[in-house]
Every structure is written in C-alpha cells, then in structure tokens.
PDB file of C-alpha atoms in Angstrom:
ATOM      1  CA  MET W   1       0.000   0.000   0.000  1.00  0.00           C
ATOM      2  CA  ASN W   2       1.292   3.459  -0.800  1.00  0.00           C
ATOM      3  CA  LYS W   3       1.159   6.538   1.430  1.00  0.00           C
ATOM      4  CA  LYS W   4      -2.371   7.476   0.346  1.00  0.00           C
ATOM      5  CA  GLY W   5      -3.766   4.085   1.312  1.00  0.00           C
ATOM      6  CA  MET W   6      -3.988   2.795  -2.248  1.00  0.00           C
ATOM      7  CA  PRO W   7      -3.196  -0.917  -2.604  1.00  0.00           C
ATOM      8  CA  MET W   8      -1.067  -0.581  -5.729  1.00  0.00           C
ATOM      9  CA  ALA W   9      -0.218  -4.269  -6.072  1.00  0.00           C
ATOM     10  CA  GLU W  10      -3.891  -5.265  -5.972  1.00  0.00           C
ATOM     11  CA  MET W  11      -4.828  -2.454  -8.365  1.00  0.00           C
ATOM     12  CA  THR W  12      -2.139  -3.566 -10.811  1.00  0.00           C
ATOM     13  CA  LEU W  13      -3.341  -7.162 -10.614  1.00  0.00           C
ATOM     14  CA  MET W  14      -6.941  -6.038 -11.154  1.00  0.00           C
ATOM     15  CA  LEU W  15      -5.860  -4.058 -14.226  1.00  0.00           C
ATOM     16  CA  LEU W  16      -3.880  -6.994 -15.635  1.00  0.00           C
ATOM     17  CA  GLY W  17      -6.788  -9.321 -14.932  1.00  0.00           C
ATOM     18  CA  GLU W  18      -9.238  -7.029 -16.718  1.00  0.00           C
ATOM     19  CA  ILE W  19      -6.867  -6.796 -19.692  1.00  0.00           C
ATOM     20  CA  ALA W  20      -6.717 -10.606 -19.846  1.00  0.00           C
ATOM     21  CA  VAL W  21     -10.511 -10.906 -19.573  1.00  0.00           C
ATOM     22  CA  SER W  22     -10.892  -8.286 -22.303  1.00  0.00           C
ATOM     23  CA  ALA W  23      -8.445 -10.095 -24.602  1.00  0.00           C
ATOM     24  CA  ILE W  24     -10.340 -13.367 -24.166  1.00  0.00           C
ATOM     25  CA  THR W  25     -13.638 -11.569 -24.797  1.00  0.00           C
ATOM     26  CA  VAL W  26     -12.304  -9.991 -28.001  1.00  0.00           C
ATOM     27  CA  LEU W  27     -11.071 -13.386 -29.156  1.00  0.00           C
ATOM     28  CA  VAL W  28     -14.481 -14.979 -28.534  1.00  0.00           C
ATOM     29  CA  PHE W  29     -16.316 -12.172 -30.344  1.00  0.00           C
ATOM     30  CA  PHE W  30     -13.825 -12.489 -33.215  1.00  0.00           C
ATOM     31  CA  LEU W  31     -14.352 -16.244 -33.460  1.00  0.00           C
ATOM     32  CA  LEU W  32     -18.126 -15.715 -33.437  1.00  0.00           C
ATOM     33  CA  ASP W  33     -17.713 -13.107 -36.200  1.00  0.00           C
ATOM     34  CA  ARG W  34     -19.417 -10.467 -34.016  1.00  0.00           C
ATOM     35  CA  LEU W  35     -16.414  -8.214 -33.379  1.00  0.00           C
ATOM     36  CA  ASN W  36     -17.100  -4.509 -33.909  1.00  0.00           C
ATOM     37  CA  TYR W  37     -16.299  -1.191 -32.251  1.00  0.00           C
ATOM     38  CA  ARG W  38     -19.162  -1.655 -29.760  1.00  0.00           C
ATOM     39  CA  VAL W  39     -17.342  -4.638 -28.244  1.00  0.00           C
ATOM     40  CA  PHE W  40     -14.292  -2.474 -27.562  1.00  0.00           C
ATOM     41  CA  THR W  41     -16.311   0.411 -26.128  1.00  0.00           C
ATOM     42  CA  GLY W  42     -18.332  -2.008 -23.985  1.00  0.00           C
ATOM     43  CA  LEU W  43     -15.172  -3.596 -22.636  1.00  0.00           C
ATOM     44  CA  ALA W  44     -13.680  -0.164 -21.945  1.00  0.00           C
ATOM     45  CA  LEU W  45     -16.821   0.931 -20.091  1.00  0.00           C
ATOM     46  CA  GLY W  46     -16.999  -2.271 -18.045  1.00  0.00           C
ATOM     47  CA  CYS W  47     -13.289  -2.232 -17.196  1.00  0.00           C
ATOM     48  CA  ALA W  48     -13.389   1.426 -16.222  1.00  0.00           C
ATOM     49  CA  ALA W  49     -16.369   0.748 -13.960  1.00  0.00           C
ATOM     50  CA  VAL W  50     -14.601  -2.176 -12.284  1.00  0.00           C
ATOM     51  CA  LEU W  51     -11.368  -0.264 -11.722  1.00  0.00           C
ATOM     52  CA  PHE W  52     -13.266   2.758 -10.394  1.00  0.00           C
ATOM     53  CA  ASN W  53     -15.262   0.423  -8.160  1.00  0.00           C
ATOM     54  CA  PHE W  54     -12.084  -1.078  -6.713  1.00  0.00           C
ATOM     55  CA  LEU W  55     -10.470   2.329  -6.263  1.00  0.00           C
ATOM     56  CA  PHE W  56     -13.566   3.677  -4.503  1.00  0.00           C
ATOM     57  CA  LEU W  57     -13.758   0.565  -2.293  1.00  0.00           C
ATOM     58  CA  SER W  58     -10.108   0.899  -1.271  1.00  0.00           C
ATOM     59  CA  LEU W  59     -10.239   4.610  -0.557  1.00  0.00           C
ATOM     60  CA  THR W  60     -13.520   4.460   1.358  1.00  0.00           C
ATOM     61  CA  VAL W  61     -12.511   1.622   3.645  1.00  0.00           C
ATOM     62  CA  ASN W  62      -9.009   2.996   4.212  1.00  0.00           C
ATOM     63  CA  ARG W  63     -10.330   6.449   5.103  1.00  0.00           C
ATOM     64  CA  ALA W  64     -12.856   4.991   7.529  1.00  0.00           C
ATOM     65  CA  VAL W  65     -10.226   2.837   9.242  1.00  0.00           C
ATOM     66  CA  ASP W  66      -7.718   5.713   9.316  1.00  0.00           C
ATOM     67  CA  ALA W  67     -10.280   8.008  10.962  1.00  0.00           C
ATOM     68  CA  ILE W  68     -10.990   5.441  13.652  1.00  0.00           C
ATOM     69  CA  MET W  69      -7.296   4.780  14.233  1.00  0.00           C
ATOM     70  CA  ALA W  70      -6.613   8.525  14.496  1.00  0.00           C
ATOM     71  CA  GLU W  71      -9.273   8.760  17.183  1.00  0.00           C
ATOM     72  CA  ARG W  72      -7.676   5.860  19.031  1.00  0.00           C
ATOM     73  CA  GLY W  73      -4.347   7.624  19.357  1.00  0.00           C
ATOM     74  CA  ASP W  74      -1.064   6.023  20.399  1.00  0.00           C
ATOM     75  CA  ALA W  75      -1.854   5.309  24.028  1.00  0.00           C
ATOM     76  CA  PRO W  76      -1.556   1.656  24.990  1.00  0.00           C
ATOM     77  CA  MET W  77      -4.812  -0.164  25.745  1.00  0.00           C
ATOM     78  CA  ASP W  78      -5.458  -3.278  27.767  1.00  0.00           C
ATOM     79  CA  ASP W  79      -7.683  -6.011  26.368  1.00  0.00           C
ATOM     80  CA  GLU W  80     -10.886  -4.616  27.888  1.00  0.00           C
ATOM     81  CA  GLU W  81     -10.253  -1.099  26.586  1.00  0.00           C
ATOM     82  CA  ALA W  82      -9.396  -2.405  23.122  1.00  0.00           C
ATOM     83  CA  ALA W  83     -12.574  -4.528  23.045  1.00  0.00           C
ATOM     84  CA  ALA W  84     -14.694  -1.560  24.157  1.00  0.00           C
ATOM     85  CA  PHE W  85     -13.083   0.699  21.547  1.00  0.00           C
ATOM     86  CA  ALA W  86     -13.643  -1.872  18.791  1.00  0.00           C
ATOM     87  CA  GLU W  87     -17.273  -2.406  19.810  1.00  0.00           C
ATOM     88  CA  LYS W  88     -17.913   1.340  19.914  1.00  0.00           C
ATOM     89  CA  HIS W  89     -16.653   1.837  16.350  1.00  0.00           C
ATOM     90  CA  ARG W  90     -17.823  -1.406  14.760  1.00  0.00           C
ATOM     91  CA  ALA W  91     -21.278  -0.065  13.839  1.00  0.00           C
ATOM     92  CA  GLU W  92     -19.820   3.167  12.454  1.00  0.00           C
ATOM     93  CA  LEU W  93     -17.354   1.277  10.255  1.00  0.00           C
ATOM     94  CA  HIS W  94     -20.043  -1.147   9.112  1.00  0.00           C
ATOM     95  CA  LYS W  95     -22.327   1.755   8.194  1.00  0.00           C
ATOM     96  CA  LYS W  96     -19.608   3.410   6.090  1.00  0.00           C
ATOM     97  CA  ILE W  97     -18.786   0.158   4.324  1.00  0.00           C
ATOM     98  CA  GLN W  98     -22.488  -0.479   3.589  1.00  0.00           C
ATOM     99  CA  LEU W  99     -22.875   3.048   2.202  1.00  0.00           C
ATOM    100  CA  SER W 100     -19.830   2.485   0.001  1.00  0.00           C
ATOM    101  CA  GLN W 101     -21.241  -0.815  -1.242  1.00  0.00           C
ATOM    102  CA  THR W 102     -24.569   0.800  -2.075  1.00  0.00           C
ATOM    103  CA  ALA W 103     -22.892   3.620  -4.002  1.00  0.00           C
ATOM    104  CA  ARG W 104     -20.699   1.174  -5.919  1.00  0.00           C
ATOM    105  CA  THR W 105     -23.667  -1.056  -6.754  1.00  0.00           C
ATOM    106  CA  LEU W 106     -25.613   1.948  -8.028  1.00  0.00           C
ATOM    107  CA  ALA W 107     -22.635   2.953 -10.168  1.00  0.00           C
ATOM    108  CA  MET W 108     -22.564  -0.533 -11.708  1.00  0.00           C
ATOM    109  CA  MET W 109     -26.293  -0.298 -12.412  1.00  0.00           C
ATOM    110  CA  VAL W 110     -25.796   3.064 -14.123  1.00  0.00           C
ATOM    111  CA  VAL W 111     -23.086   1.503 -16.300  1.00  0.00           C
ATOM    112  CA  LEU W 112     -25.416  -1.330 -17.281  1.00  0.00           C
ATOM    113  CA  ILE W 113     -28.288   1.031 -18.028  1.00  0.00           C
ATOM    114  CA  LEU W 114     -25.963   3.209 -20.100  1.00  0.00           C
ATOM    115  CA  ALA W 115     -24.894   0.159 -22.095  1.00  0.00           C
ATOM    116  CA  LEU W 116     -28.510  -0.914 -22.576  1.00  0.00           C
ATOM    117  CA  VAL W 117     -29.978   2.408 -23.695  1.00  0.00           C
ATOM    118  CA  THR W 118     -27.226   3.579 -26.013  1.00  0.00           C
ATOM    119  CA  ASP W 119     -25.959   2.083 -29.237  1.00  0.00           C
ATOM    120  CA  TYR W 120     -22.320   2.772 -28.392  1.00  0.00           C
ATOM    121  CA  PHE W 121     -21.706  -0.260 -26.177  1.00  0.00           C
ATOM    122  CA  ASP W 122     -22.173  -3.995 -26.615  1.00  0.00           C
ATOM    123  CA  VAL W 123     -24.105  -5.060 -23.514  1.00  0.00           C
ATOM    124  CA  ILE W 124     -22.499  -8.492 -23.248  1.00  0.00           C
ATOM    125  CA  ALA W 125     -19.016  -7.018 -23.606  1.00  0.00           C
ATOM    126  CA  THR W 126     -19.885  -4.500 -20.885  1.00  0.00           C
ATOM    127  CA  ILE W 127     -21.201  -7.154 -18.486  1.00  0.00           C
ATOM    128  CA  ILE W 128     -18.222  -9.511 -18.785  1.00  0.00           C
ATOM    129  CA  PRO W 129     -15.708  -7.224 -16.976  1.00  0.00           C
ATOM    130  CA  LEU W 130     -18.340  -6.495 -14.320  1.00  0.00           C
ATOM    131  CA  LEU W 131     -18.817 -10.209 -13.678  1.00  0.00           C
ATOM    132  CA  SER W 132     -15.069 -10.764 -13.470  1.00  0.00           C
ATOM    133  CA  PHE W 133     -14.677  -8.228 -10.642  1.00  0.00           C
ATOM    134  CA  ARG W 134     -15.180 -10.607  -7.704  1.00  0.00           C
ATOM    135  CA  PRO W 135     -13.044 -13.487  -9.069  1.00  0.00           C
ATOM    136  CA  LEU W 136     -10.235 -11.078  -9.970  1.00  0.00           C
ATOM    137  CA  LEU W 137     -10.466  -9.450  -6.535  1.00  0.00           C
ATOM    138  CA  ASN W 138     -10.107 -12.870  -4.901  1.00  0.00           C
ATOM    139  CA  VAL W 139      -7.124 -13.775  -7.090  1.00  0.00           C
ATOM    140  CA  ALA W 140      -5.441 -10.417  -6.403  1.00  0.00           C
ATOM    141  CA  ALA W 141      -5.920 -10.904  -2.656  1.00  0.00           C
ATOM    142  CA  LEU W 142      -4.502 -14.424  -2.804  1.00  0.00           C
ATOM    143  CA  VAL W 143      -1.461 -13.349  -4.806  1.00  0.00           C
ATOM    144  CA  CYS W 144      -0.750 -10.330  -2.603  1.00  0.00           C
ATOM    145  CA  ASN W 145      -1.205 -12.315   0.616  1.00  0.00           C
ATOM    146  CA  LYS W 146       1.063 -15.066  -0.690  1.00  0.00           C
ATOM    147  CA  ASN W 147       3.798 -12.497  -1.418  1.00  0.00           C
ATOM    148  CA  LYS W 148       3.547 -11.079   2.103  1.00  0.00           C
TER     149      LYS W 148
END
C-alpha cells in the first residue's frame, strides 16, 4: 500500500486481470464473427467501472479505518479497553462500508443502463468485466497475501 492508502499491487493485478478478460472476450467475439467497435467500447466501459469500483472501495474503507485509528491515538490499551473501543466503532465502520457498497452497486447499475440504452456499447461485452470483478479481486488478494 502506498502513502495514500492505495493498494497498488492489488490495483495492478486487477488491471492486468481485466486486460486478460478483455483479450479473451475480443477473441471470442472475433471467433463468433461479431467483433465490432461496440465490443471495444463495452469492454472499456466495463473495465473502467470495475477499476473505479475497486479504487472507490479501497479509498472508502481505508479512510474509515484511518479516521478510527486517528481517534484511538497512540496510548496503549489493555484487552478490555481495546474490546470496548472496537465495539464502539464497529457499527460506524459497518455503516460506512455499507454506504460504500450501495454507491458502488448503483454505479454498476448506471453503467449497465448506459450500455442498454445507447448504441455505443455492446451489452455483453460490458457485463463480462463487471462479472469478473469478484473473481479477480479474490485472485489479487490471494497473490498479494502469498507475497507477504
């Protein structure tokens, strides 16, 4: 993670994963003789949405945790104090994470609606990067945790 709380290794792996998914998608569309500019614009829209989603997730959670840790300070705590502090802030952190998830889900829905109502994007090509988000996130986490 860099100084601004951005997990650069995970972001790089997500980008590389989306590039690989896009290359496979282009190959499939080519083999089906359905490759056109809308496939490329759909892939670009879907990939951009996924990368923005991951960036927003990382920044939101890191800011929430940083704010709680700043409130904690540097004073040592015994087990009871640490448990009380964690319990006090658990609901607040959960609320911020839920709000982030709702905003990110709405953003994905807007991307899908945009792909559906305009003629600039292939809907299937837009959906494929969106569906690859969770598997790529899991792979990125596994690779980064293995390296640590």
